[in-house]
């Protein structure tokens, strides 16, 4: 039965999980994002689809022409475009998630005061954090599907494990979005926000999108492997190039930990910001 | 009103930020159907008190209950009882007028079926029917305020909280807004209003709490406050900035009370005209003079020694 009384709805949450900070309505945030998306945000989302595709054609085919074939650890030989495609997919999942969870969130906190309006209703901070992060996750999913629609006809995917790149992209987007939102909730100036851009570009260039980390000395390799983008690229690459082993679970675990920390921290920060 | 059920009750309520005390041990009760106002200058602790009631700010000490519930224990439930109109509009700029009303209802968990007819009713109430498909950014200040009020009513709250509802609006927009709020009051909605405009307080509030520096200075109906803390009439005179202070001691003996402000002198008396006449007889001829009825501004001046708007 549908109860259409705000108080009765709120009362029904008594004794439930995280009562007071979670109302079980994170999905209404998605409903809001979808409306905002229809109104105007679709252009920004669309540009995120073209980014990896443009990189793929420029680097994969342009530069790939000079580089030739790449031998893999498992003995297979693939084209340079096929080698970098998973890296680009992982990166676009990251970029979409980061854009949504940093600049968009910053704007909503500082200028639109949207979270303030949400938290003056019976929604809780966990609903807001989960809802906003889920939108980034949907975006990651859409990018992954779109990218697949380009790379499969281009002949860059030759095994069925590659389907797993789609849920991987969702996981990656989820991880980056939760940490991105957590970091943003601590920032209050544009200068601080620029730090995010400063960190993102080198991570993109050096995390093994375009060449294997083995070109670096050991200590640097260790550092880069600890970064989330290398974890993301490895996860997607292992699937698209069919290098599947139990080791993949470590990457998955990495993101699960990242998500848990990000969501918990974000909800705590939102509470501190708007419900002191 | 006095025998109505108590909706909000605060006892020795305190809020401190480090060394700064924003709310300094206040007690008050708000009854069902009442229109209750917090009057005071900026920084008096009005908004802080409102946020504690709305369960978006925790208190340092003391007790508060809203419909018998502690906001720190039952935050979401209390928020479901309230409609909140914050000082600064926080409408969703990415959405249209109609979408703003819809999604706000969804935040409370209400169904589409419930919200849709509600939207029609509220658009009509806020006089925004023609603007329903317009993005919020394109609205005037007065329209935004009306939409914020309409939005707060989506969940059919028992108490509507308005923090400085007409600050920043032009006179015409203020009067439209007052009219809307008056209608709500007639419908029996309990209103909680903060304001630093005395005319607003006089128009809208049944009962007022005058606040300054986190404390309650007085509490009564607007008319009651004026009766207790001021005379019936006020004579405002100007002798020119240099002479104001010179003539003040002489004027002091002629009336009940006197306030010397930088630009003018206020003389409190039961009959302003006859006092002005008396002044002339003693050879005191002010450059300008004005007789008016006492207002809440005078009450505030008496209670705190300061004017409401600096």
PDB file of N, CA and C in Angstrom, chain B residues 231-290:
ATOM      1  N   UNK B 231       5.457  54.588  24.413  1.00  0.00           N
ATOM      2  CA  UNK B 231       4.288  55.443  24.627  1.00  0.00           C
ATOM      3  C   UNK B 231       3.396  55.322  23.398  1.00  0.00           C
ATOM      4  N   UNK B 232       2.253  55.982  23.434  1.00  0.00           N
ATOM      5  CA  UNK B 232       1.319  55.879  22.323  1.00  0.00           C
ATOM      6  C   UNK B 232       1.903  56.526  21.061  1.00  0.00           C
ATOM      7  N   UNK B 233       2.501  57.732  21.282  1.00  0.00           N
ATOM      8  CA  UNK B 233       3.020  58.458  20.119  1.00  0.00           C
ATOM      9  C   UNK B 233       4.502  58.813  20.264  1.00  0.00           C
ATOM     10  N   UNK B 234       5.094  59.136  19.121  1.00  0.00           N
ATOM     11  CA  UNK B 234       6.495  59.542  19.111  1.00  0.00           C
ATOM     12  C   UNK B 234       6.597  60.841  18.318  1.00  0.00           C
ATOM     13  N   UNK B 235       7.348  61.806  18.880  1.00  0.00           N
ATOM     14  CA  UNK B 235       7.627  63.039  18.148  1.00  0.00           C
ATOM     15  C   UNK B 235       9.086  62.985  17.710  1.00  0.00           C
ATOM     16  N   UNK B 236       9.296  63.011  16.390  1.00  0.00           N
ATOM     17  CA  UNK B 236      10.657  63.002  15.868  1.00  0.00           C
ATOM     18  C   UNK B 236      11.042  64.418  15.491  1.00  0.00           C
ATOM     19  N   UNK B 237      12.133  64.913  16.045  1.00  0.00           N
ATOM     20  CA  UNK B 237      12.571  66.276  15.718  1.00  0.00           C
ATOM     21  C   UNK B 237      14.025  66.298  15.279  1.00  0.00           C
ATOM     22  N   UNK B 238      14.347  67.238  14.403  1.00  0.00           N
ATOM     23  CA  UNK B 238      15.729  67.458  13.960  1.00  0.00           C
ATOM     24  C   UNK B 238      16.094  68.919  14.217  1.00  0.00           C
ATOM     25  N   UNK B 239      17.211  69.120  14.894  1.00  0.00           N
ATOM     26  CA  UNK B 239      17.684  70.500  15.106  1.00  0.00           C
ATOM     27  C   UNK B 239      18.963  70.756  14.312  1.00  0.00           C
ATOM     28  N   UNK B 240      19.368  69.817  13.504  1.00  0.00           N
ATOM     29  CA  UNK B 240      20.667  69.926  12.828  1.00  0.00           C
ATOM     30  C   UNK B 240      21.692  69.163  13.643  1.00  0.00           C
ATOM     31  N   UNK B 241      22.646  68.542  12.974  1.00  0.00           N
ATOM     32  CA  UNK B 241      23.523  67.580  13.639  1.00  0.00           C
ATOM     33  C   UNK B 241      24.294  68.169  14.826  1.00  0.00           C
ATOM     34  N   UNK B 242      24.645  69.447  14.810  1.00  0.00           N
ATOM     35  CA  UNK B 242      25.402  70.028  15.918  1.00  0.00           C
ATOM     36  C   UNK B 242      24.517  70.335  17.118  1.00  0.00           C
ATOM     37  N   UNK B 243      23.324  70.822  16.838  1.00  0.00           N
ATOM     38  CA  UNK B 243      22.454  71.303  17.926  1.00  0.00           C
ATOM     39  C   UNK B 243      21.673  70.201  18.634  1.00  0.00           C
ATOM     40  N   UNK B 244      21.517  69.001  17.963  1.00  0.00           N
ATOM     41  CA  UNK B 244      20.739  67.900  18.557  1.00  0.00           C
ATOM     42  C   UNK B 244      21.178  67.621  19.989  1.00  0.00           C
ATOM     43  N   UNK B 245      22.502  67.460  20.159  1.00  0.00           N
ATOM     44  CA  UNK B 245      23.025  67.107  21.479  1.00  0.00           C
ATOM     45  C   UNK B 245      22.871  68.257  22.472  1.00  0.00           C
ATOM     46  N   UNK B 246      22.935  69.486  21.969  1.00  0.00           N
ATOM     47  CA  UNK B 246      22.860  70.669  22.840  1.00  0.00           C
ATOM     48  C   UNK B 246      21.484  70.800  23.482  1.00  0.00           C
ATOM     49  N   UNK B 247      20.431  70.605  22.665  1.00  0.00           N
ATOM     50  CA  UNK B 247      19.069  70.797  23.190  1.00  0.00           C
ATOM     51  C   UNK B 247      18.535  69.575  23.934  1.00  0.00           C
ATOM     52  N   UNK B 248      19.202  68.432  23.760  1.00  0.00           N
ATOM     53  CA  UNK B 248      18.699  67.181  24.341  1.00  0.00           C
ATOM     54  C   UNK B 248      18.381  67.274  25.829  1.00  0.00           C
ATOM     55  N   UNK B 249      19.281  67.813  26.687  1.00  0.00           N
ATOM     56  CA  UNK B 249      18.982  67.856  28.136  1.00  0.00           C
ATOM     57  C   UNK B 249      17.696  68.618  28.432  1.00  0.00           C
ATOM     58  N   UNK B 250      17.484  69.699  27.688  1.00  0.00           N
ATOM     59  CA  UNK B 250      16.283  70.517  27.890  1.00  0.00           C
ATOM     60  C   UNK B 250      15.016  69.731  27.513  1.00  0.00           C
ATOM     61  N   UNK B 251      15.126  68.962  26.399  1.00  0.00           N
ATOM     62  CA  UNK B 251      13.972  68.193  25.918  1.00  0.00           C
ATOM     63  C   UNK B 251      13.621  67.064  26.878  1.00  0.00           C
ATOM     64  N   UNK B 252      14.655  66.512  27.490  1.00  0.00           N
ATOM     65  CA  UNK B 252      14.491  65.348  28.360  1.00  0.00           C
ATOM     66  C   UNK B 252      13.446  65.592  29.444  1.00  0.00           C
ATOM     67  N   UNK B 253      13.407  66.803  29.950  1.00  0.00           N
ATOM     68  CA  UNK B 253      12.501  67.109  31.061  1.00  0.00           C
ATOM     69  C   UNK B 253      11.054  67.258  30.611  1.00  0.00           C
ATOM     70  N   UNK B 254      10.859  67.347  29.301  1.00  0.00           N
ATOM     71  CA  UNK B 254       9.508  67.625  28.811  1.00  0.00           C
ATOM     72  C   UNK B 254       8.704  66.386  28.430  1.00  0.00           C
ATOM     73  N   UNK B 255       9.332  65.223  28.383  1.00  0.00           N
ATOM     74  CA  UNK B 255       8.585  64.026  27.949  1.00  0.00           C
ATOM     75  C   UNK B 255       8.970  62.810  28.782  1.00  0.00           C
ATOM     76  N   UNK B 256       8.257  61.690  28.531  1.00  0.00           N
ATOM     77  CA  UNK B 256       8.476  60.458  29.300  1.00  0.00           C
ATOM     78  C   UNK B 256       9.870  59.895  29.095  1.00  0.00           C
ATOM     79  N   UNK B 257      10.306  59.913  27.812  1.00  0.00           N
ATOM     80  CA  UNK B 257      11.583  59.277  27.488  1.00  0.00           C
ATOM     81  C   UNK B 257      12.121  59.921  26.220  1.00  0.00           C
ATOM     82  N   UNK B 258      13.427  59.885  26.057  1.00  0.00           N
ATOM     83  CA  UNK B 258      14.034  60.507  24.891  1.00  0.00           C
ATOM     84  C   UNK B 258      15.137  59.599  24.346  1.00  0.00           C
ATOM     85  N   UNK B 259      15.246  59.560  23.041  1.00  0.00           N
ATOM     86  CA  UNK B 259      16.348  58.821  22.419  1.00  0.00           C
ATOM     87  C   UNK B 259      17.052  59.777  21.470  1.00  0.00           C
ATOM     88  N   UNK B 260      18.351  59.980  21.661  1.00  0.00           N
ATOM     89  CA  UNK B 260      19.108  60.849  20.764  1.00  0.00           C
ATOM     90  C   UNK B 260      19.838  59.981  19.744  1.00  0.00           C
ATOM     91  N   UNK B 261      19.388  60.049  18.502  1.00  0.00           N
ATOM     92  CA  UNK B 261      20.040  59.290  17.422  1.00  0.00           C
ATOM     93  C   UNK B 261      20.977  60.245  16.681  1.00  0.00           C
ATOM     94  N   UNK B 262      21.894  59.749  15.896  1.00  0.00           N
ATOM     95  CA  UNK B 262      22.836  60.625  15.208  1.00  0.00           C
ATOM     96  C   UNK B 262      22.159  61.740  14.406  1.00  0.00           C
ATOM     97  N   UNK B 263      21.026  61.430  13.752  1.00  0.00           N
ATOM     98  CA  UNK B 263      20.423  62.427  12.868  1.00  0.00           C
ATOM     99  C   UNK B 263      19.169  63.078  13.431  1.00  0.00           C
ATOM    100  N   UNK B 264      18.594  62.476  14.476  1.00  0.00           N
ATOM    101  CA  UNK B 264      17.332  63.039  14.998  1.00  0.00           C
ATOM    102  C   UNK B 264      17.142  62.654  16.452  1.00  0.00           C
ATOM    103  N   UNK B 265      16.142  63.305  17.053  1.00  0.00           N
ATOM    104  CA  UNK B 265      15.816  63.005  18.453  1.00  0.00           C
ATOM    105  C   UNK B 265      14.392  62.466  18.506  1.00  0.00           C
ATOM    106  N   UNK B 266      14.187  61.370  19.242  1.00  0.00           N
ATOM    107  CA  UNK B 266      12.841  60.807  19.382  1.00  0.00           C
ATOM    108  C   UNK B 266      12.321  61.143  20.771  1.00  0.00           C
ATOM    109  N   UNK B 267      11.144  61.754  20.792  1.00  0.00           N
ATOM    110  CA  UNK B 267      10.532  62.109  22.075  1.00  0.00           C
ATOM    111  C   UNK B 267       9.280  61.265  22.260  1.00  0.00           C
ATOM    112  N   UNK B 268       9.223  60.526  23.372  1.00  0.00           N
ATOM    113  CA  UNK B 268       8.098  59.623  23.600  1.00  0.00           C
ATOM    114  C   UNK B 268       7.046  60.302  24.467  1.00  0.00           C
ATOM    115  N   UNK B 269       5.817  60.337  23.968  1.00  0.00           N
ATOM    116  CA  UNK B 269       4.748  61.027  24.700  1.00  0.00           C
ATOM    117  C   UNK B 269       3.394  60.421  24.331  1.00  0.00           C
ATOM    118  N   UNK B 270       2.381  60.661  25.136  1.00  0.00           N
ATOM    119  CA  UNK B 270       1.036  60.186  24.834  1.00  0.00           C
ATOM    120  C   UNK B 270       0.426  61.021  23.712  1.00  0.00           C
ATOM    121  N   UNK B 271       0.764  62.310  23.699  1.00  0.00           N
ATOM    122  CA  UNK B 271       0.220  63.214  22.687  1.00  0.00           C
ATOM    123  C   UNK B 271       1.351  63.990  22.019  1.00  0.00           C
ATOM    124  N   UNK B 272       1.713  63.621  20.840  1.00  0.00           N
ATOM    125  CA  UNK B 272       2.851  64.204  20.136  1.00  0.00           C
ATOM    126  C   UNK B 272       2.636  65.647  19.721  1.00  0.00           C
ATOM    127  N   UNK B 273       1.418  65.938  19.235  1.00  0.00           N
ATOM    128  CA  UNK B 273       1.126  67.287  18.750  1.00  0.00           C
ATOM    129  C   UNK B 273       1.240  68.324  19.865  1.00  0.00           C
ATOM    130  N   UNK B 274       0.676  67.989  21.019  1.00  0.00           N
ATOM    131  CA  UNK B 274       0.712  68.970  22.106  1.00  0.00           C
ATOM    132  C   UNK B 274       2.144  69.153  22.624  1.00  0.00           C
ATOM    133  N   UNK B 275       2.953  68.087  22.548  1.00  0.00           N
ATOM    134  CA  UNK B 275       4.347  68.212  22.951  1.00  0.00           C
ATOM    135  C   UNK B 275       5.093  69.158  22.010  1.00  0.00           C
ATOM    136  N   UNK B 276       4.774  69.025  20.724  1.00  0.00           N
ATOM    137  CA  UNK B 276       5.414  69.890  19.727  1.00  0.00           C
ATOM    138  C   UNK B 276       5.044  71.364  19.984  1.00  0.00           C
ATOM    139  N   UNK B 277       3.790  71.534  20.347  1.00  0.00           N
ATOM    140  CA  UNK B 277       3.290  72.885  20.669  1.00  0.00           C
ATOM    141  C   UNK B 277       4.059  73.462  21.867  1.00  0.00           C
ATOM    142  N   UNK B 278       4.242  72.627  22.875  1.00  0.00           N
ATOM    143  CA  UNK B 278       4.957  72.988  24.099  1.00  0.00           C
ATOM    144  C   UNK B 278       6.392  73.412  23.783  1.00  0.00           C
ATOM    145  N   UNK B 279       7.017  72.657  22.855  1.00  0.00           N
ATOM    146  CA  UNK B 279       8.383  72.966  22.434  1.00  0.00           C
ATOM    147  C   UNK B 279       8.473  74.383  21.881  1.00  0.00           C
ATOM    148  N   UNK B 280       7.473  74.720  21.028  1.00  0.00           N
ATOM    149  CA  UNK B 280       7.447  76.039  20.415  1.00  0.00           C
ATOM    150  C   UNK B 280       7.322  77.144  21.443  1.00  0.00           C
ATOM    151  N   UNK B 281       6.503  76.879  22.481  1.00  0.00           N
ATOM    152  CA  UNK B 281       6.296  77.865  23.544  1.00  0.00           C
ATOM    153  C   UNK B 281       7.589  78.164  24.293  1.00  0.00           C
ATOM    154  N   UNK B 282       8.455  77.136  24.384  1.00  0.00           N
ATOM    155  CA  UNK B 282       9.722  77.317  25.089  1.00  0.00           C
ATOM    156  C   UNK B 282      10.813  77.840  24.166  1.00  0.00           C
ATOM    157  N   UNK B 283      10.432  78.180  22.961  1.00  0.00           N
ATOM    158  CA  UNK B 283      11.392  78.756  22.021  1.00  0.00           C
ATOM    159  C   UNK B 283      12.253  77.737  21.302  1.00  0.00           C
ATOM    160  N   UNK B 284      11.849  76.476  21.348  1.00  0.00           N
ATOM    161  CA  UNK B 284      12.598  75.437  20.638  1.00  0.00           C
ATOM    162  C   UNK B 284      11.923  75.160  19.302  1.00  0.00           C
ATOM    163  N   UNK B 285      12.561  75.549  18.234  1.00  0.00           N
ATOM    164  CA  UNK B 285      11.950  75.342  16.915  1.00  0.00           C
ATOM    165  C   UNK B 285      12.780  74.397  16.066  1.00  0.00           C
ATOM    166  N   UNK B 286      12.381  73.128  16.048  1.00  0.00           N
ATOM    167  CA  UNK B 286      13.155  72.156  15.248  1.00  0.00           C
ATOM    168  C   UNK B 286      13.086  72.464  13.752  1.00  0.00           C
ATOM    169  N   UNK B 287      14.130  72.039  13.019  1.00  0.00           N
ATOM    170  CA  UNK B 287      14.151  72.233  11.566  1.00  0.00           C
ATOM    171  C   UNK B 287      13.048  71.419  10.913  1.00  0.00           C
ATOM    172  N   UNK B 288      12.897  70.176  11.356  1.00  0.00           N
ATOM    173  CA  UNK B 288      11.786  69.347  10.874  1.00  0.00           C
ATOM    174  C   UNK B 288      11.181  68.633  12.069  1.00  0.00           C
ATOM    175  N   UNK B 289       9.906  68.277  11.941  1.00  0.00           N
ATOM    176  CA  UNK B 289       9.269  67.501  13.012  1.00  0.00           C
ATOM    177  C   UNK B 289       8.242  66.551  12.412  1.00  0.00           C
ATOM    178  N   UNK B 290       8.000  65.445  13.131  1.00  0.00           N
ATOM    179  CA  UNK B 290       7.057  64.446  12.649  1.00  0.00           C
ATOM    180  C   UNK B 290       6.434  63.749  13.848  1.00  0.00           C
TER     181      UNK B 290
END
